[in-house]
XYZ file of C-alpha atoms in Angstrom:
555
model
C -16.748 -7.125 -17.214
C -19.893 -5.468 -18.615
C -22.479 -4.180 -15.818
C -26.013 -2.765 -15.864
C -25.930 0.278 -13.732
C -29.123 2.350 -12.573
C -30.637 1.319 -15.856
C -27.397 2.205 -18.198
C -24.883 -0.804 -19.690
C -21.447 -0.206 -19.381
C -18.796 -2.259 -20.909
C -15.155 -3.154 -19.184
C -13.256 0.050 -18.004
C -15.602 2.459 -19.070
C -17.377 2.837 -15.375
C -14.933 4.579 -12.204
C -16.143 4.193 -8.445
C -14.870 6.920 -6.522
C -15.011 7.646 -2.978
C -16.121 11.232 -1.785
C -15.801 12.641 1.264
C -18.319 16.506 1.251
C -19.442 18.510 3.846
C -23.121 19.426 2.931
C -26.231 21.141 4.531
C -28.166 18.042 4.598
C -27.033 14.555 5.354
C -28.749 12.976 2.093
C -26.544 15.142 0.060
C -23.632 13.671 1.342
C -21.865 11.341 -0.780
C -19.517 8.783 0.182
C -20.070 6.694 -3.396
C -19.985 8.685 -6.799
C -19.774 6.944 -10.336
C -18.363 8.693 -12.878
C -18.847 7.814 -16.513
C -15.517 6.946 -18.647
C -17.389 6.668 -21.866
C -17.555 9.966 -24.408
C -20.374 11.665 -25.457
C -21.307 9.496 -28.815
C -18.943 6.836 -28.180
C -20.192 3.802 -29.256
C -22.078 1.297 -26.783
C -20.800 -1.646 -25.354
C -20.059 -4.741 -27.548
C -19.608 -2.479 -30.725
C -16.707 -3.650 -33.445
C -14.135 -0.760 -33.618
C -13.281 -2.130 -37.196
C -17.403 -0.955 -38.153
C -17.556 2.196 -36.109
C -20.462 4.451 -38.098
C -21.305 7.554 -36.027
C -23.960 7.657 -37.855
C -25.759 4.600 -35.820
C -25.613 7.221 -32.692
C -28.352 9.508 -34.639
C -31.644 9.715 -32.998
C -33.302 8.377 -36.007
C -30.972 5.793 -36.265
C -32.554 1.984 -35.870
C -29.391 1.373 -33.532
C -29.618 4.282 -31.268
C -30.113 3.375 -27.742
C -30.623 6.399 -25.389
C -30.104 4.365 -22.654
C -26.535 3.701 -23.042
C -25.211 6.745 -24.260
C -23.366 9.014 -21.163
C -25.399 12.143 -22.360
C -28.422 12.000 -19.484
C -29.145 15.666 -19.508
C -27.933 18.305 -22.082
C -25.132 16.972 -23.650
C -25.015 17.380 -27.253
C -23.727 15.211 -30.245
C -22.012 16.631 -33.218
C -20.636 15.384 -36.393
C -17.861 17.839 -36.515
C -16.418 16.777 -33.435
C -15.120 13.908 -35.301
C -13.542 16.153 -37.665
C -11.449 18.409 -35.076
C -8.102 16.552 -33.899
C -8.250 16.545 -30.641
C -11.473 14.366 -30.771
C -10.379 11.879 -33.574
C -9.857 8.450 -33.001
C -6.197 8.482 -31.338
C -8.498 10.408 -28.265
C -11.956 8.516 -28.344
C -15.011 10.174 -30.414
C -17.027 12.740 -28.840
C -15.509 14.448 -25.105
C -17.254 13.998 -21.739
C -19.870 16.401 -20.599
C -19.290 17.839 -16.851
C -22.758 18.082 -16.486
C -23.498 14.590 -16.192
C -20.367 12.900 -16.304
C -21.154 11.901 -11.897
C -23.995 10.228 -10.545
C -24.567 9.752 -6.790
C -24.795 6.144 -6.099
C -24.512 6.013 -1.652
C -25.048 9.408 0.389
C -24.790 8.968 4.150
C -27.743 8.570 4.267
C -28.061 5.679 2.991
C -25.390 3.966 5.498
C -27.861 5.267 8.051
C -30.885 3.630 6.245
C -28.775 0.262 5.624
C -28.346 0.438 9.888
C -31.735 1.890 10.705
C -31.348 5.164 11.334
C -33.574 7.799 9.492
C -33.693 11.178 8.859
C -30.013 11.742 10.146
C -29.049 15.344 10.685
C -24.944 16.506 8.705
C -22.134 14.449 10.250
C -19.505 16.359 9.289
C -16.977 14.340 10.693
C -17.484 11.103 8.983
C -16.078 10.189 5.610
C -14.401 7.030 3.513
C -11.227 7.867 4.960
C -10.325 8.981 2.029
C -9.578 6.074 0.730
C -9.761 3.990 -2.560
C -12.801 2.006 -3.239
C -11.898 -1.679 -5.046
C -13.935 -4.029 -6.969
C -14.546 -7.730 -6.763
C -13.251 -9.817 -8.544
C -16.089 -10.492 -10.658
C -16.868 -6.482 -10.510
C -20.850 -6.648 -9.522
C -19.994 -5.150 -6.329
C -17.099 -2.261 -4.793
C -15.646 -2.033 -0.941
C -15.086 0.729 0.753
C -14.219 1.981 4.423
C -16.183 4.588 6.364
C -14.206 6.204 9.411
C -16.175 9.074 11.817
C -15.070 10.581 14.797
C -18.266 11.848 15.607
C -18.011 10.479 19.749
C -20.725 12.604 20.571
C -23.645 10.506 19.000
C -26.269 11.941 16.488
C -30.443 12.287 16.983
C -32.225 10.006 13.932
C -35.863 8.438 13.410
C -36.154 4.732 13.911
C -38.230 2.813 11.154
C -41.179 3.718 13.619
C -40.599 7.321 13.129
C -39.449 7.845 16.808
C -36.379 9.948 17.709
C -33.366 8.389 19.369
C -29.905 8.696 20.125
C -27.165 7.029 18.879
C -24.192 7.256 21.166
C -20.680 6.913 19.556
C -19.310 6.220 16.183
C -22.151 5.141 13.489
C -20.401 4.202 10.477
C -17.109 2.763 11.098
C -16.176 -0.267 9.103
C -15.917 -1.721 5.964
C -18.764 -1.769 4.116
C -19.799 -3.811 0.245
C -22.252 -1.548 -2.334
C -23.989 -4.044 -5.146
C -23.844 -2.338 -8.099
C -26.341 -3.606 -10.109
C -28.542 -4.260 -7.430
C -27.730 -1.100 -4.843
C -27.905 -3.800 -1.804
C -25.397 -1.389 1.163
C -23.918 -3.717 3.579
C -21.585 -3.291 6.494
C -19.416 -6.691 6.256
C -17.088 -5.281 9.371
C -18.212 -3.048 12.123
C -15.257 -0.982 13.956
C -17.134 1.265 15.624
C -15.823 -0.111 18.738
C -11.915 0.751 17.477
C -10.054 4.008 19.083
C -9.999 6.949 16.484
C -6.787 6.185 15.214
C -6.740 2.378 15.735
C -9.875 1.860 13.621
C -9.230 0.526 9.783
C -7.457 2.675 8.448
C -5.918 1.412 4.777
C -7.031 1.443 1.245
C -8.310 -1.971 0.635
C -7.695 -4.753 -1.864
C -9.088 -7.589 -2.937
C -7.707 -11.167 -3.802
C -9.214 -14.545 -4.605
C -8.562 -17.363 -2.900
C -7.837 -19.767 -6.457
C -5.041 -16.303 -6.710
C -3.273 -16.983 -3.366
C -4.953 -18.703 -0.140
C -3.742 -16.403 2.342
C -5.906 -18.942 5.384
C -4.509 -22.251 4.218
C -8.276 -23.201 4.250
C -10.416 -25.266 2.168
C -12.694 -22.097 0.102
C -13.134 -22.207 -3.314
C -11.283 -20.647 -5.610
C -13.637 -17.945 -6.742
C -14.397 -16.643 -2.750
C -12.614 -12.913 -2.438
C -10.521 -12.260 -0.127
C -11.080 -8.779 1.801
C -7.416 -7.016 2.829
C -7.555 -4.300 5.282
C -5.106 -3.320 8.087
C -5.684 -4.617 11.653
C -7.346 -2.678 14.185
C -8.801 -2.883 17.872
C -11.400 -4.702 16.874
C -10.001 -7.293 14.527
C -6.635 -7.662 16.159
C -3.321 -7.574 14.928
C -3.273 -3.693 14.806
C 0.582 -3.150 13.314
C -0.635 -5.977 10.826
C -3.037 -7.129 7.545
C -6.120 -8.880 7.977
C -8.607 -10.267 5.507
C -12.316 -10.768 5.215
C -13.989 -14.053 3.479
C -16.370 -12.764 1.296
C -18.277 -16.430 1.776
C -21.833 -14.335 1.339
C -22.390 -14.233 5.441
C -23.436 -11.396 6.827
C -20.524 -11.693 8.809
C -18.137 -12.339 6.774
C -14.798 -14.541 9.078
C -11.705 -12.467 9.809
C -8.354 -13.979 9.484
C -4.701 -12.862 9.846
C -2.815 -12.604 6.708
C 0.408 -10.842 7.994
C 1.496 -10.636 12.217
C 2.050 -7.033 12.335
C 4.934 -8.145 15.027
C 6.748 -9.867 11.887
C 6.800 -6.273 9.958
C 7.567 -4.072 13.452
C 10.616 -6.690 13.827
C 11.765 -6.353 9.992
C 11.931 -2.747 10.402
C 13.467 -2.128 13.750
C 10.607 -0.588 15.344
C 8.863 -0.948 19.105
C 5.792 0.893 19.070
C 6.022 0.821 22.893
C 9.577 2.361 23.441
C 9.718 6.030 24.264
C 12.046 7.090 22.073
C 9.808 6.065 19.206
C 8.130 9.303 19.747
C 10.494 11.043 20.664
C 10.777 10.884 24.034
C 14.212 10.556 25.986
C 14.228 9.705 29.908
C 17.509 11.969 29.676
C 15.800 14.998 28.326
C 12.899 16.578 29.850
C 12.476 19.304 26.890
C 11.258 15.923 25.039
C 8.727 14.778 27.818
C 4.923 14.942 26.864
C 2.524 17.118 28.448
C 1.175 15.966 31.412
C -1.950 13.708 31.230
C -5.120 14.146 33.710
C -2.779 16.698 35.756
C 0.000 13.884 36.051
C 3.422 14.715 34.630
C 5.564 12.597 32.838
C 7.392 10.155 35.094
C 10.644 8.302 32.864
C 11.100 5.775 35.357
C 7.528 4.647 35.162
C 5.932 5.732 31.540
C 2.949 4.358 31.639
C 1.683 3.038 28.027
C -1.631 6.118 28.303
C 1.153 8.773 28.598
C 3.335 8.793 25.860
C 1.892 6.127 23.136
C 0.373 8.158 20.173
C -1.807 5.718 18.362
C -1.699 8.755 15.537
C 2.183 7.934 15.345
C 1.387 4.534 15.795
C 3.065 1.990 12.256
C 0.107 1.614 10.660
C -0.774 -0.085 7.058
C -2.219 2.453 4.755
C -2.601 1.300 1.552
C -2.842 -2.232 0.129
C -2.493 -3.646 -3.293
C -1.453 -6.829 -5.403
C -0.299 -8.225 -8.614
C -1.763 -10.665 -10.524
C 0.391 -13.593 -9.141
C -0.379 -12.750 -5.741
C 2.011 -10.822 -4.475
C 0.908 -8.068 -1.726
C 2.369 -4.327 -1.763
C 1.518 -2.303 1.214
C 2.498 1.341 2.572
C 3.409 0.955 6.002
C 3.044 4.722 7.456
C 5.484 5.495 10.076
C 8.323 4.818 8.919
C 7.030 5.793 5.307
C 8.139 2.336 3.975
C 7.066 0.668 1.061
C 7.015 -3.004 1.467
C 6.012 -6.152 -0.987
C 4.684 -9.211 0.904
C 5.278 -12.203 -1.734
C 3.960 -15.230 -2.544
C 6.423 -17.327 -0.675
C 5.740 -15.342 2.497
C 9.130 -13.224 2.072
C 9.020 -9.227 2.978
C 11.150 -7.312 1.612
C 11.345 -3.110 1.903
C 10.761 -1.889 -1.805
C 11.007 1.807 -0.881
C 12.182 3.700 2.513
C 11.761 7.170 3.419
C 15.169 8.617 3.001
C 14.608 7.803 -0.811
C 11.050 9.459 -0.917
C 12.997 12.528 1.135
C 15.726 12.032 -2.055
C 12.574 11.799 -4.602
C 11.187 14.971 -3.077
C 14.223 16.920 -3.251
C 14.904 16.234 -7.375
C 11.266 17.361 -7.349
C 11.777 20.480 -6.212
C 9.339 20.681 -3.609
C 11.101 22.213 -0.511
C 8.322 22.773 1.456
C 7.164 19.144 1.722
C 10.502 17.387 1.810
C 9.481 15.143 4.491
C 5.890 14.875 3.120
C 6.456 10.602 2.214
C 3.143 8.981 2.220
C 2.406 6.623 -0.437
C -0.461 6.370 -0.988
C -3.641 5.133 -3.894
C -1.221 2.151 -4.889
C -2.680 -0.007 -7.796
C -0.075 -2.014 -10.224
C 0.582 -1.900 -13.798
C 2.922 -3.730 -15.869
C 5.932 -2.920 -18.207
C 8.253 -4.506 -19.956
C 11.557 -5.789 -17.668
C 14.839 -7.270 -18.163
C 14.811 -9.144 -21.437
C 11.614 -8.098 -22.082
C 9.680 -10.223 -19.764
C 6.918 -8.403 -17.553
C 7.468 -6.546 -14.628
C 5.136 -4.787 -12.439
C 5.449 -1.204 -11.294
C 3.805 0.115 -8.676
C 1.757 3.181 -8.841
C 1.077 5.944 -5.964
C 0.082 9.361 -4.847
C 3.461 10.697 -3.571
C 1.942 13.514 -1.095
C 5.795 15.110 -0.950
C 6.038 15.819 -4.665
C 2.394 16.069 -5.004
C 2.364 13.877 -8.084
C 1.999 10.191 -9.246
C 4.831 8.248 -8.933
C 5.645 4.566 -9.440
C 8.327 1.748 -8.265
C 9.873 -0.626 -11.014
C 9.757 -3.582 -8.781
C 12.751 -5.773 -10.210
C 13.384 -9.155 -8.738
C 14.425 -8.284 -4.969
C 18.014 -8.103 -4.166
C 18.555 -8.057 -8.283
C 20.737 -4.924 -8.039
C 21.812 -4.399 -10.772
C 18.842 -5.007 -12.876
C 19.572 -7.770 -15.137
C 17.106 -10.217 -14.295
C 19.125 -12.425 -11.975
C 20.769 -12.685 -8.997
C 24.270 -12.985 -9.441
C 27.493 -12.677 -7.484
C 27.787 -8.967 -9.053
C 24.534 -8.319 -7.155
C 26.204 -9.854 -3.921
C 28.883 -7.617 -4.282
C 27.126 -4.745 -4.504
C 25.220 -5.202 -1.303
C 28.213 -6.327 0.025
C 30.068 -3.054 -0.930
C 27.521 -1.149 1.112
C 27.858 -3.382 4.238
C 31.450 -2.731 3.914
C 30.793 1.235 4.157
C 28.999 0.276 7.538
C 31.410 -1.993 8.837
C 34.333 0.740 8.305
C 31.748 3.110 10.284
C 31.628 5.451 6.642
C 28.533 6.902 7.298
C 27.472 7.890 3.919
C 26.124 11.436 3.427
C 23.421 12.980 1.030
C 25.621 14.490 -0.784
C 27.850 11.402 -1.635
C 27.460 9.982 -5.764
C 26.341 6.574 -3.901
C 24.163 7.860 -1.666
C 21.323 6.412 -3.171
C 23.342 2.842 -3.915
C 23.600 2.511 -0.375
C 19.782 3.624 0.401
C 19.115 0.638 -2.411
C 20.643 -1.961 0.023
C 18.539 -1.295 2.661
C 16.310 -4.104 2.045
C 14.631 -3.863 6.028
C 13.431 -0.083 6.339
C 15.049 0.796 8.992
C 17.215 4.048 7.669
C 16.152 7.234 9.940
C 17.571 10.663 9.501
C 18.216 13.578 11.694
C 14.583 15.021 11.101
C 13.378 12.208 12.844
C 14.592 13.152 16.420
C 14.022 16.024 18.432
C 15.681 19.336 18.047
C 17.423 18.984 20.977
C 18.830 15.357 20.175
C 20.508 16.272 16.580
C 24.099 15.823 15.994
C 25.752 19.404 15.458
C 26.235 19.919 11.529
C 24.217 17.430 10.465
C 21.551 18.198 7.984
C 17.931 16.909 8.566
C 18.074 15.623 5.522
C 21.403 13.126 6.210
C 20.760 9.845 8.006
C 21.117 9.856 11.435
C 22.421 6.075 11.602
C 23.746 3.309 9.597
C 20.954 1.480 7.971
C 22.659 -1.364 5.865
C 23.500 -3.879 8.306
C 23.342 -7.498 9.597
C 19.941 -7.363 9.806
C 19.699 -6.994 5.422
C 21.693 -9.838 5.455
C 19.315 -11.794 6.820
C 16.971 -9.879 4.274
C 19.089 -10.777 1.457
C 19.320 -15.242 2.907
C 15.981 -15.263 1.547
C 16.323 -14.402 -2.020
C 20.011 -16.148 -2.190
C 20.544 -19.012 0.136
C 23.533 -18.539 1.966
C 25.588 -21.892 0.359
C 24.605 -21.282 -2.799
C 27.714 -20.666 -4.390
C 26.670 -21.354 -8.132
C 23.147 -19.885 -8.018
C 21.443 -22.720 -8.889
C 18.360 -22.380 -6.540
C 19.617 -25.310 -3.903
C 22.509 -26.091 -2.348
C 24.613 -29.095 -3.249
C 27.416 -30.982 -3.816
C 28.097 -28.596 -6.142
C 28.561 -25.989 -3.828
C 30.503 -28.330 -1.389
C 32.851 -28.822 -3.858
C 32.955 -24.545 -4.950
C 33.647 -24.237 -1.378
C 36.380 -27.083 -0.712
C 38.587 -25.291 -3.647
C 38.512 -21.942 -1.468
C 38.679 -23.117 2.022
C 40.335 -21.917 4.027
C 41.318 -18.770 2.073
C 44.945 -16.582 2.129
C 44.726 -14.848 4.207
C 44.192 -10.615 3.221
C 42.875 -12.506 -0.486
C 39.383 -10.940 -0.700
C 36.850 -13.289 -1.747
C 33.423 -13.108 -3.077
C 30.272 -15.526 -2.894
C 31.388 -17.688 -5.936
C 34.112 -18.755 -4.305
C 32.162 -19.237 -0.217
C 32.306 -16.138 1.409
C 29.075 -16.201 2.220
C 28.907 -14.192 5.403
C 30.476 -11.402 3.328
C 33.614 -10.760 5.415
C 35.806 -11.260 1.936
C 37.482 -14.448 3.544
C 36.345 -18.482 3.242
C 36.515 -19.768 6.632
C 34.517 -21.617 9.513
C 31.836 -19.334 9.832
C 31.311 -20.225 5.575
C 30.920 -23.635 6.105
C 28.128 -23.615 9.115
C 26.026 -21.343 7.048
C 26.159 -23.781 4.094
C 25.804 -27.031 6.467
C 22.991 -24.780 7.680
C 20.924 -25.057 4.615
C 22.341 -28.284 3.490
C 20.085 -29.557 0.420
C 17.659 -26.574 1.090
C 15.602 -25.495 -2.228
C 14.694 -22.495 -3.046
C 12.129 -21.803 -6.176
């Protein structure tokens, strides 16, 4: 929407917030909130008709020139013969930016410190947004953002009274709201309380309640929805909370997603030894010793070998525009989409960004697999319908990168779930069943990666040196990762029963399943026809998953 900015009007998309993180010689210099100016020099101003365009209306003698709105503050100049030169035509926008004034400051750190009292602040070079992406309302007057420091030591400031004090501790940690057209700073969370790496850590993203309710509670439909990872303070630290923008100054927290529920999905206890690398059986994998006491194995207390650093974290959030939640869980470098019906599903694993990395050529960041700055676009799908794809960062490849995210558990990519798509997944099953552990270099490597709909693949990297199989690549898995476990995965997007993929199970089924039961035996059957515990037979252990979801629904 169209916004009045430190006295300039910008229309839709032609305004960026960007997050900055500078060291500086003063603490007013600091930024932590920059806006940068989309618009061209001599582009037209907002609300013009494209079909009229006259650059001569952007003359200074012209009745329609408004100084105010054009993105040349300082020295930028307009000429007529950049309209003339192709790279400035219309198929690029009229005019080109100028450097020199393309970035305003909008919030130094000073500022924060003004919004919480404290004056005259010396450099804090150790706070900063967490590098992290700043998001909008959903009305776009205002933009969230996350400040993280470090700074335990405490800084000297002025009060309001001009007396010098201490402040002991973190200063700035939290989420915080900027007004645009207003400049109002607010700190909606404060997480100054948080460990270092158990603070809020995530790129945040916003979601109105009339979009999804994600608190089952009675707001109305234009209140925002604030989603940020959990931390000490806000609970549920391996999980996604959200703030209720109600207008409070403390705006009510509520959990979203039970970080327990995503640890389970992806095989991971954050509590376990081993999860860092650390095997009772091997004392070249023990920690150093903490406070002078060594490592004991039969007694490892939580303080000497949990690494919140390591710790499965949420990094970056985003949605679609029917509600659907896509976050980057960081350790185990998974990709994950959260959807509307409250399913989970792993969109993306790490032994595919390791894959990704490799076709990029980038050898020396191989295991590099964040994903991070996600945001969604949309392309066209299977039979043309819409389909979002995910955008991110990839830090491995160092490039942008994006997911097509097809229906889940659509394999093949038609659209639909079908018995081909069951048989696919099933065909990867089978390769851990028959204990075929499938290597990198195999032509359906990657088909088998595809089917791991949990997260839970891990490769040889991923364990100490002294722990790796002989003549195993780091690069291999280390285990099989498709496994009873997906199947569960793969109940929720095709109801075990639901022999004619109709959406609920039935008569119709019964009857599917009546025709095939019991099978011949050694006659390999498929879903159509009631294997639905995909052993390729139709027998007893068919039927109770079908009574099991007897008349269930699924839309």
């Amino acid at each position: 929407s169209a916004i009045r900015v430190n006295g300039t009007n910008y229309g839709a998309g032609t305004l960026a917030i960007l997050s900055d993180s500078s060291k500086t010689v003063d603490a007013s210099w600091q930024k932590r909130l920059l806006s940068w100016d989309l618009r061209e020099v001599g582009s037209p101003v907002a609300g013009y008709d494209p079909n009229s365009f006259d650059p001569n209306q952007y003359e200074p003698l012209s009745p329609k020139y408004d100084p105010d709105n054009l993105p040349d503050r300082a020295n930028a100049a307009y000429d007529h013969n950049w309209l003339e030169v192709e790279h400035f035509g219309p198929q690029y926008g009229y005019g080109c930016v100028n450097w020199n004034d393309a970035f305003s400051s909008l919030v130094t750190v000073q500022d924060l410190g003004t919004a919480l009292g404290f004056y005259d602040l010396p450099v804090i070079t150790e706070d900063r947004c967490a590098d992290g992406n700043v998001c909008f309302s959903t009305d776009g007057k205002k933009v969230y953002f996350r400040s993280k420091d470090t700074n335990e030591g405490g800084i000297l400031y002025h009060d309001n009274q001009g007396k010098v004090k201490l402040k002991v501790g973190k200063t700035f940690t939290g989420i915080w709201s900027y007004e645009l057209e207003t400049g109002v700073l607010r700190r909606l969370f404060d997480d100054t309380a948080s460990g270092d790496y158990l603070t809020v850590n995530s790129e945040l993203t916003v979601i109105p309640v009339g979009l999804r309710n994600l608190t089952g509670l009675p707001y109305a439909d234009d209140v925002d929805q604030l989603l940020f990872d959990g931390s000490e303070v806000s609970g549920n630290v391996f999980g996604i909370n959200c703030l209720i923008l109600d207008g409070s100054d403390n705006p009510p927290i509520y959990e979203v997603l039970d970080g327990q529920r995503i640890l389970d999905l992806a095989g991971i206890d954050p509590y376990d030894p081993e999860y860092y690398g650390i095997y009772s059986d091997d004392p070249t994998t023990y920690p150093e010793p903490v406070n002078g006491v060594p490592y004991d194995p039969c007694n490892p207390s939580p303080e000497m070998f949990i690494r919140p650093e390591f710790f499965p974290k949420v990094w970056s959030l985003t949605h679609d525009k029917w509600g659907n939640i896509y976050f980057y869980y960081r350790h185990p470098h998974n990709v994950y989409l959260y959807d509307v019906a409250g399913r989970i599903i792993c969109l993306k694993n790490r032994a595919q960004s390791v894959v990704f990395n490799l076709v990029a050529n980038n050898s020396e960041h191989i295991y590099y697999c964040e994903n991070l700055r996600l945001s969604v676009r949309y392309i066209a799908g299977p039979g043309g319908q819409e389909m979002p794809q995910l955008m991110y960062t990839s830090t491995g490849s160092k490039s942008v990168a994006g997911i097509n995210v097809y229906e889940p558990c659509d394999f093949d990519r038609d659209g639909e779930i079908t018995v081909a798509d069951i048989e696919f997944f099933k065909a990867q099953l089978q390769k851990t069943r028959s204990q075929l552990l499938v290597s990198i270099n195999d032509a359906d490597y990657l088909d088998y990666l595809k089917a791991d709909l949990t997260g839970d693949s891990k490769l040889v990297n991923d364990i100490p040196d002294s722990r790796k199989p002989q003549g195993r690549a780091d690069t291999e898995l280390l285990d099989y990762s498709v496994t009873d476990s997906d199947i569960e995965v793969l109940y929720q997007y095709s109801l075990a029963g639901n022999a004619n993929f109709d959406d609920r199970i039935d008569l119709l089924d019964f009857a599917i399943f009546t025709l095939n039961y019991p099978s011949v035996p050694g006659q390999v059957m498929n879903w159509a026809q009631g294997d639905f515990d995909l052993d390729n037979d139709v027998d007893l252990n068919d039927l109770l998953l079908l009574t099991e979801n007897w008349l269930e629904y699924d839309d």
